[in-house]
Amino acid sequence: MSDAIAKTAQQAGTTAVQRCILPGCAAQFGIREQIYVCPRCGGSLEIEIPLELLKSVPDLRERWQARAASHDPRDRSGVWRFRELLPFDNDAPVVTLFEGNTPLYDAPRSAKYAGLTALLLKHQGCNPTASFKDTGMTTAVTQAKLLGARTVVCASTGNTAASLAAYAARAELQCAILLPQGQISPAKLAQSMDYGAVVCEIAGNFDDCMRLISELADVPSIYIANSINPFRIEGQKTVAFELLEQCGWRVPDHVVVPGGNMGNSSALGKGFDEMLRLGLIDRLPKISVIQADGSAPLAHLFAGLKPSEIAADAALPDEIAPVANPRTLATAIKIGAPVSWKKALRAVLRTHGSVITVSEQEIADAKAIIGRDGIGCEPASATTVAGIRTLTAANKIHAGESVVAVLTGHVLKDPDYVSNYHRGTLSFEFVTAEGTAKTVPISGAFRNAPEKVAANKEAILKSLENRR
Ligand code: F0G
């Protein structure tokens, strides 16, 4: 890189600002101010990278691609490889586990099931702690180091916690995680224990944990790593860049993600938007968000929007009605009051996507079908394929369009769910409109239970014959 260009690229990072997303406020703050919401109006913050500086940097795409073959630790990371678009300078104390660079798989069985000719699965479960959270935690924990934090904290349904615990361990920072007691997959909890975090099991749900986190925001030595933190979003947005690179810079028609606290959908929206503004792509993919029936505040809001409120530049509603007692077996997205719903809705509206719900049965069957493609994911991730099936049936996605589903977590994140599905023992408890609790079994259209086979060759061959 010539000196002048190197300087320009670095300048983009150091002249970035934090800005309130509410158009009526749009207040601006320095990138090393330890704030999580707008100190003026309480709105969400986002990082604004001065993209006009980067427009003069030639060959950005080639530069990013070339780094993938380098052994520099920052180049080995699928996040820091795109550092021209991150709000850090070249001396930042990068905390990395070599996150990102995840596979994009062709999934023919899932495609057929969803009513498509072809379907691509971007497997973010192939990250160091087995979920997409790592791409955002590398930037958030690097920022924590820069700010001189002593302790990093988060509320979590399990994956954010596991990821933060790992990155905090790498950075030698204390880590505290707030989890809703009894509502976390044991595999995720085990990760956080192993990485040395202070695990606080809270008598409440995720939304209660999140409320407690906001009360900790004014303690200077504590740094909050939930996705309300705009530095998380900066790392997570690079998934859009990597995906475009993997698609040969041909923009997919649709990108479909699960929706929980809504950081992921917000980040993808920002990533694609930056690529468009830099002129590296000429249109945006439609971003659609899928929620579980029993935990779907944004889908409810979206379903109630009038046609005039669905326009790309429509003003965002001020409020969202939270779901008081969210329910779903996809515990990762069991969230009733998502903090980043405005940013996510903005991304959906700008790109003409949708927000819909899917049932527990649909999630379970979609998960098993993804498995049949040889690709294991956790239940929350399978909302995508279930949702694409619904959108295809409703003619919102057409069979020949290019579609990418983002799988957010690995199958081993929730082995109990998988085992129960295949053994036929999975069930879902919900509360009826009259307020009584009811348990419904989840039947497994694609069940694959183990069978007892005698310890001899004939029995094994017979078993194979029966299953042909
Ligand atoms: N998929 C998985 C596997 C998740 O862990 C999460 C969120 C989501 C999807 C939803 O993503 O919140 O960005 O909309 N998990 C958080 C956690 C809440 O604490 O691990 P989102």
Tab-separated table of N, CA and C in Angstrom, residues 25-152:
chain	number	residue	atom	x	y	z
A	25	CYS	N	-32.661	13.689	16.291
A	25	CYS	CA	-31.570	14.002	17.230
A	25	CYS	C	-30.232	13.966	16.492
A	26	ALA	N	-29.834	12.764	16.038
A	26	ALA	CA	-28.595	12.601	15.260
A	26	ALA	C	-27.360	13.182	15.954
A	27	ALA	N	-27.399	13.258	17.302
A	27	ALA	CA	-26.247	13.800	18.028
A	27	ALA	C	-25.022	12.919	17.786
A	28	GLN	N	-23.858	13.531	17.861
A	28	GLN	CA	-22.620	12.862	17.479
A	28	GLN	C	-21.641	12.865	18.656
A	29	PHE	N	-20.953	11.737	18.850
A	29	PHE	CA	-20.024	11.604	19.980
A	29	PHE	C	-18.741	10.931	19.507
A	30	GLY	N	-17.654	11.174	20.258
A	30	GLY	CA	-16.361	10.582	19.895
A	30	GLY	C	-16.373	9.064	20.026
A	31	ILE	N	-15.479	8.379	19.299
A	31	ILE	CA	-15.523	6.915	19.335
A	31	ILE	C	-14.902	6.325	20.602
A	32	ARG	N	-14.231	7.117	21.409
A	32	ARG	CA	-13.720	6.554	22.654
A	32	ARG	C	-14.533	7.027	23.863
A	33	GLU	N	-15.733	7.532	23.619
A	33	GLU	CA	-16.634	7.865	24.747
A	33	GLU	C	-17.373	6.604	25.159
A	34	GLN	N	-17.351	6.316	26.460
A	34	GLN	CA	-17.983	5.075	26.931
A	34	GLN	C	-19.486	5.294	27.157
A	35	ILE	N	-20.230	5.185	26.076
A	35	ILE	CA	-21.684	5.374	26.140
A	35	ILE	C	-22.332	4.229	25.362
A	36	TYR	N	-23.570	3.932	25.665
A	36	TYR	CA	-24.253	2.820	24.981
A	36	TYR	C	-25.527	3.281	24.286
A	37	VAL	N	-26.129	4.352	24.845
A	37	VAL	CA	-27.280	4.981	24.184
A	37	VAL	C	-26.992	6.477	24.136
A	38	CYS	N	-27.747	7.182	23.331
A	38	CYS	CA	-27.519	8.618	23.168
A	38	CYS	C	-27.706	9.346	24.509
A	39	PRO	N	-26.665	10.013	25.019
A	39	PRO	CA	-26.800	10.712	26.302
A	39	PRO	C	-27.841	11.835	26.229
A	40	ARG	N	-28.173	12.300	25.008
A	40	ARG	CA	-29.136	13.400	24.874
A	40	ARG	C	-30.580	12.912	24.893
A	41	CYS	N	-30.863	11.855	24.092
A	41	CYS	CA	-32.280	11.489	23.957
A	41	CYS	C	-32.548	10.023	24.285
A	42	GLY	N	-31.519	9.243	24.582
A	42	GLY	CA	-31.725	7.834	24.930
A	42	GLY	C	-31.865	6.914	23.718
A	43	GLY	N	-31.724	7.478	22.515
A	43	GLY	CA	-31.829	6.658	21.299
A	43	GLY	C	-30.636	5.722	21.135
A	44	SER	N	-30.765	4.761	20.212
A	44	SER	CA	-29.644	3.842	19.937
A	44	SER	C	-28.528	4.585	19.219
A	45	LEU	N	-27.315	4.088	19.428
A	45	LEU	CA	-26.156	4.685	18.766
A	45	LEU	C	-25.661	3.773	17.659
A	46	GLU	N	-25.075	4.364	16.643
A	46	GLU	CA	-24.335	3.545	15.688
A	46	GLU	C	-23.070	4.266	15.279
A	47	ILE	N	-22.122	3.467	14.802
A	47	ILE	CA	-20.841	4.046	14.390
A	47	ILE	C	-20.975	4.537	12.963
A	48	GLU	N	-20.483	5.727	12.725
A	48	GLU	CA	-20.475	6.216	11.348
A	48	GLU	C	-19.037	6.290	10.854
A	49	ILE	N	-18.737	5.479	9.869
A	49	ILE	CA	-17.398	5.459	9.272
A	49	ILE	C	-17.405	6.475	8.123
A	50	PRO	N	-16.423	7.341	8.033
A	50	PRO	CA	-16.417	8.310	6.920
A	50	PRO	C	-16.092	7.613	5.597
A	51	LEU	N	-17.113	7.102	4.966
A	51	LEU	CA	-16.900	6.268	3.773
A	51	LEU	C	-16.295	7.059	2.619
A	52	GLU	N	-16.572	8.383	2.607
A	52	GLU	CA	-16.054	9.160	1.468
A	52	GLU	C	-14.530	9.104	1.409
A	53	LEU	N	-13.881	8.956	2.593
A	53	LEU	CA	-12.414	8.831	2.603
A	53	LEU	C	-11.979	7.564	1.879
A	54	LEU	N	-12.772	6.519	2.057
A	54	LEU	CA	-12.372	5.221	1.504
A	54	LEU	C	-12.641	5.102	0.015
A	55	LYS	N	-13.485	5.984	-0.486
A	55	LYS	CA	-13.800	5.899	-1.919
A	55	LYS	C	-12.550	6.097	-2.764
A	56	SER	N	-11.553	6.796	-2.182
A	56	SER	CA	-10.330	7.033	-2.957
A	56	SER	C	-9.328	5.888	-2.816
A	57	VAL	N	-9.655	4.902	-1.968
A	57	VAL	CA	-8.730	3.765	-1.812
A	57	VAL	C	-9.074	2.719	-2.881
A	58	PRO	N	-8.147	2.489	-3.810
A	58	PRO	CA	-8.485	1.564	-4.893
A	58	PRO	C	-8.393	0.120	-4.426
A	59	ASP	N	-9.032	-0.753	-5.147
A	59	ASP	CA	-8.852	-2.199	-4.966
A	59	ASP	C	-9.168	-2.691	-3.560
A	60	LEU	N	-10.162	-2.119	-2.910
A	60	LEU	CA	-10.492	-2.599	-1.566
A	60	LEU	C	-10.792	-4.096	-1.570
A	61	ARG	N	-11.582	-4.510	-2.561
A	61	ARG	CA	-11.974	-5.928	-2.603
A	61	ARG	C	-10.756	-6.836	-2.741
A	62	GLU	N	-9.835	-6.453	-3.612
A	62	GLU	CA	-8.634	-7.274	-3.839
A	62	GLU	C	-7.763	-7.290	-2.577
A	63	ARG	N	-7.688	-6.139	-1.933
A	63	ARG	CA	-6.894	-6.029	-0.712
A	63	ARG	C	-7.435	-6.997	0.367
A	64	TRP	N	-8.763	-6.996	0.546
A	64	TRP	CA	-9.374	-7.871	1.552
A	64	TRP	C	-9.160	-9.340	1.206
A	65	GLN	N	-9.304	-9.636	-0.059
A	65	GLN	CA	-9.148	-11.017	-0.516
A	65	GLN	C	-7.710	-11.491	-0.280
A	66	ALA	N	-6.733	-10.631	-0.596
A	66	ALA	CA	-5.322	-11.012	-0.467
A	66	ALA	C	-4.974	-11.316	0.990
A	67	ARG	N	-5.592	-10.582	1.914
A	67	ARG	CA	-5.282	-10.796	3.332
A	67	ARG	C	-5.660	-12.198	3.795
A	68	ALA	N	-6.626	-12.801	3.137
A	68	ALA	CA	-7.079	-14.137	3.546
A	68	ALA	C	-5.938	-15.147	3.444
A	69	ALA	N	-4.918	-14.847	2.634
A	69	ALA	CA	-3.798	-15.778	2.476
A	69	ALA	C	-2.599	-15.392	3.334
A	70	SER	N	-2.736	-14.317	4.142
A	70	SER	CA	-1.614	-13.832	4.950
A	70	SER	C	-1.622	-14.493	6.327
A	71	HIS	N	-0.484	-14.449	7.015
A	71	HIS	CA	-0.425	-15.039	8.360
A	71	HIS	C	-0.405	-13.996	9.478
A	72	ASP	N	-0.502	-12.723	9.120
A	72	ASP	CA	-0.651	-11.677	10.139
A	72	ASP	C	-1.927	-11.977	10.929
A	73	PRO	N	-1.851	-11.949	12.291
A	73	PRO	CA	-3.048	-12.307	13.070
A	73	PRO	C	-4.294	-11.518	12.669
A	74	ARG	N	-4.124	-10.236	12.346
A	74	ARG	CA	-5.318	-9.458	11.974
A	74	ARG	C	-5.860	-9.899	10.618
A	75	ASP	N	-4.974	-10.344	9.750
A	75	ASP	CA	-5.443	-10.824	8.442
A	75	ASP	C	-6.125	-12.180	8.553
A	76	ARG	N	-5.690	-12.966	9.546
A	76	ARG	CA	-6.281	-14.304	9.736
A	76	ARG	C	-7.720	-14.208	10.241
A	77	SER	N	-8.056	-13.082	10.864
A	77	SER	CA	-9.420	-12.883	11.354
A	77	SER	C	-10.315	-12.441	10.200
A	78	GLY	N	-11.455	-13.088	10.078
A	78	GLY	CA	-12.421	-12.706	9.048
A	78	GLY	C	-13.110	-11.381	9.337
A	79	VAL	N	-12.837	-10.814	10.514
A	79	VAL	CA	-13.385	-9.492	10.863
A	79	VAL	C	-12.343	-8.402	10.574
A	80	TRP	N	-11.135	-8.592	11.118
A	80	TRP	CA	-10.090	-7.555	11.012
A	80	TRP	C	-9.499	-7.460	9.608
A	81	ARG	N	-9.743	-8.466	8.798
A	81	ARG	CA	-9.372	-8.425	7.392
A	81	ARG	C	-10.028	-7.213	6.694
A	82	PHE	N	-11.150	-6.775	7.254
A	82	PHE	CA	-11.904	-5.657	6.663
A	82	PHE	C	-11.690	-4.371	7.467
A	83	ARG	N	-10.489	-4.224	8.045
A	83	ARG	CA	-10.285	-3.190	9.073
A	83	ARG	C	-10.438	-1.762	8.579
A	84	GLU	N	-10.368	-1.527	7.266
A	84	GLU	CA	-10.609	-0.156	6.781
A	84	GLU	C	-11.984	0.340	7.216
A	85	LEU	N	-12.903	-0.598	7.446
A	85	LEU	CA	-14.275	-0.212	7.796
A	85	LEU	C	-14.575	-0.395	9.279
A	86	LEU	N	-13.525	-0.543	10.086
A	86	LEU	CA	-13.726	-0.682	11.532
A	86	LEU	C	-13.215	0.578	12.237
A	87	PRO	N	-13.867	0.977	13.339
A	87	PRO	CA	-13.506	2.239	14.002
A	87	PRO	C	-12.321	2.105	14.956
A	88	PHE	N	-11.213	1.639	14.433
A	88	PHE	CA	-9.996	1.471	15.237
A	88	PHE	C	-8.806	1.917	14.397
A	89	ASP	N	-7.725	2.319	15.069
A	89	ASP	CA	-6.532	2.623	14.285
A	89	ASP	C	-5.609	1.408	14.264
A	90	ASN	N	-4.506	1.551	13.550
A	90	ASN	CA	-3.636	0.391	13.321
A	90	ASN	C	-2.961	-0.137	14.579
A	91	ASP	N	-2.916	0.682	15.651
A	91	ASP	CA	-2.253	0.234	16.880
A	91	ASP	C	-3.221	-0.399	17.874
A	92	ALA	N	-4.482	-0.561	17.498
A	92	ALA	CA	-5.480	-1.086	18.451
A	92	ALA	C	-5.038	-2.457	18.978
A	93	PRO	N	-5.246	-2.693	20.291
A	93	PRO	CA	-4.828	-3.976	20.882
A	93	PRO	C	-5.827	-5.090	20.534
A	94	VAL	N	-5.748	-5.550	19.308
A	94	VAL	CA	-6.762	-6.470	18.772
A	94	VAL	C	-6.852	-7.767	19.582
A	95	VAL	N	-8.061	-8.088	20.038
A	95	VAL	CA	-8.300	-9.347	20.753
A	95	VAL	C	-9.033	-10.271	19.784
A	96	THR	N	-8.338	-11.283	19.309
A	96	THR	CA	-8.951	-12.132	18.274
A	96	THR	C	-8.770	-13.611	18.570
A	97	LEU	N	-9.734	-14.382	18.178
A	97	LEU	CA	-9.613	-15.856	18.190
A	97	LEU	C	-9.678	-16.378	16.750
A	98	PHE	N	-9.392	-15.511	15.791
A	98	PHE	CA	-9.477	-15.836	14.358
A	98	PHE	C	-10.905	-16.197	13.967
A	99	GLU	N	-11.813	-15.305	14.354
A	99	GLU	CA	-13.227	-15.466	14.062
A	99	GLU	C	-13.525	-15.176	12.589
A	100	GLY	N	-14.752	-15.497	12.194
A	100	GLY	CA	-15.168	-15.225	10.816
A	100	GLY	C	-14.589	-16.237	9.850
A	101	ASN	N	-14.554	-15.867	8.558
A	101	ASN	CA	-14.110	-16.800	7.514
A	101	ASN	C	-14.903	-18.106	7.597
A	102	THR	N	-16.202	-17.984	7.773
A	102	THR	CA	-17.044	-19.179	7.924
A	102	THR	C	-17.537	-19.665	6.562
A	103	PRO	N	-17.890	-20.951	6.475
A	103	PRO	CA	-18.277	-21.500	5.168
A	103	PRO	C	-19.660	-21.056	4.689
A	104	LEU	N	-19.781	-21.009	3.371
A	104	LEU	CA	-21.073	-20.795	2.720
A	104	LEU	C	-21.385	-22.092	1.974
A	105	TYR	N	-22.396	-22.809	2.461
A	105	TYR	CA	-22.680	-24.142	1.913
A	105	TYR	C	-23.869	-24.125	0.958
A	106	ASP	N	-23.783	-24.948	-0.047
A	106	ASP	CA	-24.925	-25.231	-0.893
A	106	ASP	C	-25.752	-26.306	-0.160
A	107	ALA	N	-27.053	-26.144	-0.065
A	107	ALA	CA	-27.864	-27.072	0.735
A	107	ALA	C	-29.074	-27.569	-0.074
A	108	PRO	N	-28.870	-28.578	-0.906
A	108	PRO	CA	-29.938	-28.986	-1.834
A	108	PRO	C	-31.191	-29.546	-1.167
A	109	ARG	N	-31.030	-30.316	-0.088
A	109	ARG	CA	-32.235	-30.861	0.561
A	109	ARG	C	-33.050	-29.757	1.223
A	110	SER	N	-32.346	-28.866	1.872
A	110	SER	CA	-33.039	-27.743	2.514
A	110	SER	C	-33.718	-26.871	1.462
A	111	ALA	N	-33.046	-26.696	0.307
A	111	ALA	CA	-33.621	-25.881	-0.772
A	111	ALA	C	-34.952	-26.485	-1.223
A	112	LYS	N	-34.944	-27.787	-1.467
A	112	LYS	CA	-36.154	-28.458	-1.951
A	112	LYS	C	-37.271	-28.334	-0.912
A	113	TYR	N	-36.906	-28.564	0.339
A	113	TYR	CA	-37.880	-28.475	1.433
A	113	TYR	C	-38.508	-27.074	1.491
A	114	ALA	N	-37.674	-26.056	1.242
A	114	ALA	CA	-38.156	-24.670	1.348
A	114	ALA	C	-38.813	-24.186	0.062
A	115	GLY	N	-38.846	-25.034	-0.974
A	115	GLY	CA	-39.506	-24.647	-2.224
A	115	GLY	C	-38.626	-23.847	-3.159
A	116	LEU	N	-37.310	-24.027	-3.035
A	116	LEU	CA	-36.366	-23.258	-3.852
A	116	LEU	C	-35.567	-24.170	-4.778
A	117	THR	N	-35.037	-23.581	-5.840
A	117	THR	CA	-34.129	-24.330	-6.713
A	117	THR	C	-32.790	-24.521	-6.010
A	118	ALA	N	-32.351	-23.496	-5.332
A	118	ALA	CA	-31.063	-23.573	-4.615
A	118	ALA	C	-31.129	-22.716	-3.355
A	119	LEU	N	-30.331	-23.119	-2.372
A	119	LEU	CA	-30.279	-22.348	-1.119
A	119	LEU	C	-28.855	-22.405	-0.575
A	120	LEU	N	-28.350	-21.258	-0.156
A	120	LEU	CA	-27.022	-21.212	0.453
A	120	LEU	C	-27.164	-20.973	1.951
A	121	LEU	N	-26.355	-21.694	2.730
A	121	LEU	CA	-26.374	-21.538	4.187
A	121	LEU	C	-25.025	-20.968	4.632
A	122	LYS	N	-25.061	-19.813	5.238
A	122	LYS	CA	-23.837	-19.177	5.756
A	122	LYS	C	-23.709	-19.622	7.206
A	123	HIS	N	-22.736	-20.501	7.473
A	123	HIS	CA	-22.710	-21.156	8.788
A	123	HIS	C	-21.839	-20.421	9.800
A	124	GLN	N	-22.473	-19.505	10.517
A	124	GLN	CA	-21.779	-18.739	11.546
A	124	GLN	C	-21.523	-19.567	12.807
A	125	GLY	N	-22.093	-20.780	12.835
A	125	GLY	CA	-21.790	-21.691	13.942
A	125	GLY	C	-20.364	-22.230	13.859
A	126	CYS	N	-19.688	-21.981	12.724
A	126	CYS	CA	-18.297	-22.442	12.560
A	126	CYS	C	-17.309	-21.383	13.048
A	127	ASN	N	-17.695	-20.618	14.021
A	127	ASN	CA	-16.808	-19.645	14.658
A	127	ASN	C	-16.147	-20.276	15.888
A	128	PRO	N	-15.140	-19.606	16.482
A	128	PRO	CA	-14.389	-20.237	17.583
A	128	PRO	C	-15.241	-20.716	18.758
A	129	THR	N	-16.277	-19.984	19.147
A	129	THR	CA	-17.125	-20.487	20.228
A	129	THR	C	-18.451	-21.023	19.680
A	130	ALA	N	-18.490	-21.256	18.389
A	130	ALA	CA	-19.602	-21.954	17.724
A	130	ALA	C	-20.890	-21.138	17.573
A	131	SER	N	-20.766	-19.807	17.604
A	131	SER	CA	-21.913	-18.981	17.215
A	131	SER	C	-21.420	-17.692	16.558
A	132	PHE	N	-22.360	-16.979	15.929
A	132	PHE	CA	-22.018	-15.743	15.213
A	132	PHE	C	-21.549	-14.627	16.137
A	133	LYS	N	-21.737	-14.790	17.429
A	133	LYS	CA	-21.415	-13.703	18.368
A	133	LYS	C	-19.937	-13.330	18.333
A	134	ASP	N	-19.075	-14.269	17.965
A	134	ASP	CA	-17.634	-14.014	18.000
A	134	ASP	C	-17.218	-12.863	17.079
A	135	THR	N	-17.920	-12.701	15.963
A	135	THR	CA	-17.523	-11.638	15.027
A	135	THR	C	-17.725	-10.248	15.656
A	136	GLY	N	-18.668	-10.150	16.583
A	136	GLY	CA	-18.890	-8.867	17.256
A	136	GLY	C	-18.098	-8.740	18.543
A	137	MET	N	-17.770	-9.880	19.141
A	137	MET	CA	-17.073	-9.820	20.431
A	137	MET	C	-15.616	-9.421	20.243
A	138	THR	N	-15.030	-9.747	19.103
A	138	THR	CA	-13.630	-9.357	18.879
A	138	THR	C	-13.505	-7.830	18.885
A	139	THR	N	-14.454	-7.124	18.291
A	139	THR	CA	-14.377	-5.658	18.268
A	139	THR	C	-14.806	-5.068	19.617
A	140	ALA	N	-15.840	-5.649	20.243
A	140	ALA	CA	-16.312	-5.092	21.529
A	140	ALA	C	-15.239	-5.233	22.607
A	141	VAL	N	-14.566	-6.376	22.652
A	141	VAL	CA	-13.564	-6.587	23.707
A	141	VAL	C	-12.289	-5.788	23.393
A	142	THR	N	-11.993	-5.586	22.127
A	142	THR	CA	-10.875	-4.700	21.768
A	142	THR	C	-11.174	-3.276	22.250
A	143	GLN	N	-12.397	-2.830	22.071
A	143	GLN	CA	-12.798	-1.506	22.555
A	143	GLN	C	-12.721	-1.452	24.086
A	144	ALA	N	-13.104	-2.534	24.759
A	144	ALA	CA	-13.021	-2.588	26.230
A	144	ALA	C	-11.574	-2.393	26.675
A	145	LYS	N	-10.645	-3.019	25.960
A	145	LYS	CA	-9.209	-2.865	26.277
A	145	LYS	C	-8.780	-1.405	26.101
A	146	LEU	N	-9.215	-0.824	24.982
A	146	LEU	CA	-8.835	0.570	24.702
A	146	LEU	C	-9.366	1.523	25.765
A	147	LEU	N	-10.554	1.223	26.279
A	147	LEU	CA	-11.168	2.103	27.278
A	147	LEU	C	-10.614	1.844	28.677
A	148	GLY	N	-9.834	0.801	28.831
A	148	GLY	CA	-9.259	0.485	30.137
A	148	GLY	C	-10.253	-0.148	31.095
A	149	ALA	N	-11.266	-0.833	30.557
A	149	ALA	CA	-12.263	-1.485	31.424
A	149	ALA	C	-11.604	-2.587	32.250
A	150	ARG	N	-12.171	-2.843	33.454
A	150	ARG	CA	-11.667	-3.960	34.263
A	150	ARG	C	-12.518	-5.199	34.058
A	151	THR	N	-13.821	-4.948	33.865
A	151	THR	CA	-14.773	-6.049	33.799
A	151	THR	C	-15.662	-5.875	32.571
A	152	VAL	N	-15.918	-6.958	31.852
A	152	VAL	CA	-16.900	-6.909	30.768
A	152	VAL	C	-18.114	-7.726	31.196
